[in-house]
Steps between C-alpha positions, in 0.01 A plus 500: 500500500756271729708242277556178596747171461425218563790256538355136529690194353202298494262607192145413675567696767667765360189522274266488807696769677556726196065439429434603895731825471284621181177460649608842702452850397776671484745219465651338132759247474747587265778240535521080575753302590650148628839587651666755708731635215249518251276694759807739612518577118184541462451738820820747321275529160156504648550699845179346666349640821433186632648116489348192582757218533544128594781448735579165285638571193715288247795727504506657835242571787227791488682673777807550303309706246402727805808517660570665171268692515567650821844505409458790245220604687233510246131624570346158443228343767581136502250226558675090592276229436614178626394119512724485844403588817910586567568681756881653452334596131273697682751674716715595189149643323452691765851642573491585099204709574264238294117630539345161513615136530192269373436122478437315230237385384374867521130684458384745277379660819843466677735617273272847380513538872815509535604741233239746656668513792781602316368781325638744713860383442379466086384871496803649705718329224269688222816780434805295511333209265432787280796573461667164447287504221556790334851394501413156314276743276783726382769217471216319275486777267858638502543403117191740458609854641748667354854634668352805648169325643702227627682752763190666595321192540785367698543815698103507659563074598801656685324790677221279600730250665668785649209656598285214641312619770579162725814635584623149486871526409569113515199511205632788335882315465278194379281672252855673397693135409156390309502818263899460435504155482221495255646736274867272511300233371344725189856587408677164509201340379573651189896525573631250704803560553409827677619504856303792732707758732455380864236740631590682829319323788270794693525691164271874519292573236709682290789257518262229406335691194851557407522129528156384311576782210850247427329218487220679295804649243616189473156320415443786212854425336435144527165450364567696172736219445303239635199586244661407202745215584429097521320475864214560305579155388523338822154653633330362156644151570400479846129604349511204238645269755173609736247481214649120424454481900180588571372135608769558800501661833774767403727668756690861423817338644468157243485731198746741677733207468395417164581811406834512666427792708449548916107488572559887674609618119315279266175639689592874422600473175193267418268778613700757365468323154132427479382740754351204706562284811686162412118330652268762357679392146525139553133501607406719216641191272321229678167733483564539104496113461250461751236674262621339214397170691187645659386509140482152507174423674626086504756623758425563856602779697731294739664330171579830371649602815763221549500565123661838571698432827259565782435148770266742718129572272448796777817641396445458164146700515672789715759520248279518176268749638765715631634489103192524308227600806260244444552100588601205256137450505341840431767484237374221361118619517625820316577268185191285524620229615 
């Protein structure tokens, strides 16, 4: 199954695109968003295989995203679509190696061609994605294993990035600064004021076990600590400010701020605490209310969408059914109503 993210800062056409993708086998969008630095979070917790992007954005251009991309060369196919026929954009798409530069408005037809054309840059990124996200999948769970599955947990990530059969060594230095900097965050997410040994650049892989077993030290000494002391606090107020929220379109740096901690920490420590995503919480609250209001059959479904947050209906649907797997309307049949 290929992931995708779609980054779209217009709703309707995000919802169009992201309603095009799923009508292919094989292929399941698992991420949405409406500007480049919510999408370049997004891609460093969801590790897609593929990304479909506007070049317009509100923050910062489409290409910027894939220039980071590039830049820490990650195994991810990416797809521009554009409502500009601009032709220096389409020299810098193809210089970053972009698989397909489409105009808007686009087909159905058009854009499932053009991601089977890439399938043979999708599948030769099959092992490296993999392990991207078995990274994300132990750092996830880290509060879970204890000290001694930790290191041999840590240990296989590390001989799989050292012994990726690409050969790639720019990828493998990459793949290297993700794992590290990914643990830094655990630790001063629960202990700021905890400053990380510079890591020796072209580090082999015992120096840089050496290296990820301090970091992981440190995260075990910290958390003990960090269990039972007030941050608790801080994570339960940033849940009551969401649940008073829910009618708004929240981002993880506004309640980052609210919370008086940098977006890069509050996001670790959130899912550390609850053992979900900041989104997969938040939209977990909006679903909650959204049945309670479903179970009035005076309201309609769009009502108790912008009820709950959500301007896009489409979005909305996805999001419900990808919560509860059935629609607000099956939902509603279930009841009677």
């Amino acid at each position: 199954m290929y992931q995708v993210l779609v980054v779209e800062d217009e709703p309707l056409i995000r919802d169009a695109i992201v309603e095009m993708v799923q009508q292919m086998d094989g292929f399941k969008v698992t991420g949405e968003a409406a500007s480049c630095e919510e999408g370049w979070r997004l891609v460093q917790e969801l590790w897609p295989t593929l990304l479909i992007t506007d070049i317009q954005l509100p923050d910062a251009d489409g290409l910027e995203l894939i220039h980071r991309i590039r830049e820490q060369k990650l195994p991810i196919v990416s797809i521009i679509v554009s409502g500009h026929d601009n032709f220096p954009y389409a020299q810098h798409a193809i210089r970053l190696h972009v698989s397909e530069y489409l105009l808007k408005p686009i087909s159905e037809q058009e854009l499932h061609a053009s991601i089977k054309r890439s399938l043979s840059r999708l599948e030769s990124f099959a092992e490296p994605n993999q392990l991207l996200l078995d990274m994300q999948a132990f750092v996830d769970r880290m509060p879970e294993y204890h000290s001694v599955q930790l290191f041999e947990r840590v240990d296989r990530i590390i001989d799989a990035i050292f012994g990726s059969r690409s050969g790639d060594q720019g990828a493998m230095i990459s793949y290297c600064n993700i794992l590290a900097g990914k643990l830094a965050d655990c630790v001063k997410a629960i202990y700021p004021a905890f400053r990380e040994a510079e890591m020796q650049p072209g580090a082999g892989r015992q120096q840089f076990r050496m290296y990820v077993h301090g970091l992981l030290h440190e995260w075990i000494k910290q958390y003990s600590l960090f269990a039972g002391n007030n941050m608790k606090l801080v994570i339960a107020r940033a849940c009551d400010y969401m649940e008073r929220h829910l009618h708004e379109e929240i981002a993880l740096s506004q309640i980052a701020e609210y919370s008086n901690l940098s977006a890069s920490y509050f996001g670790v420590l959130f899912k550390q605490h609850t053992g979900r995503s900041f989104v997969n919480y938040f939209n977990q609250l909006r679903m909650d209310k959204a049945m309670e209001l479903l179970r009035n059959p005076d309201l309609k479904i769009y009502e108790v969408a912008e009820s709950v947050g959500f301007v896009s209906l489409p979005y909305f649907n996805r999001v419900f059914k990808q919560q509860l797997s059935m629609t607000p309307n099956e939902y509603r049949k279930s009841l009677g109503l």
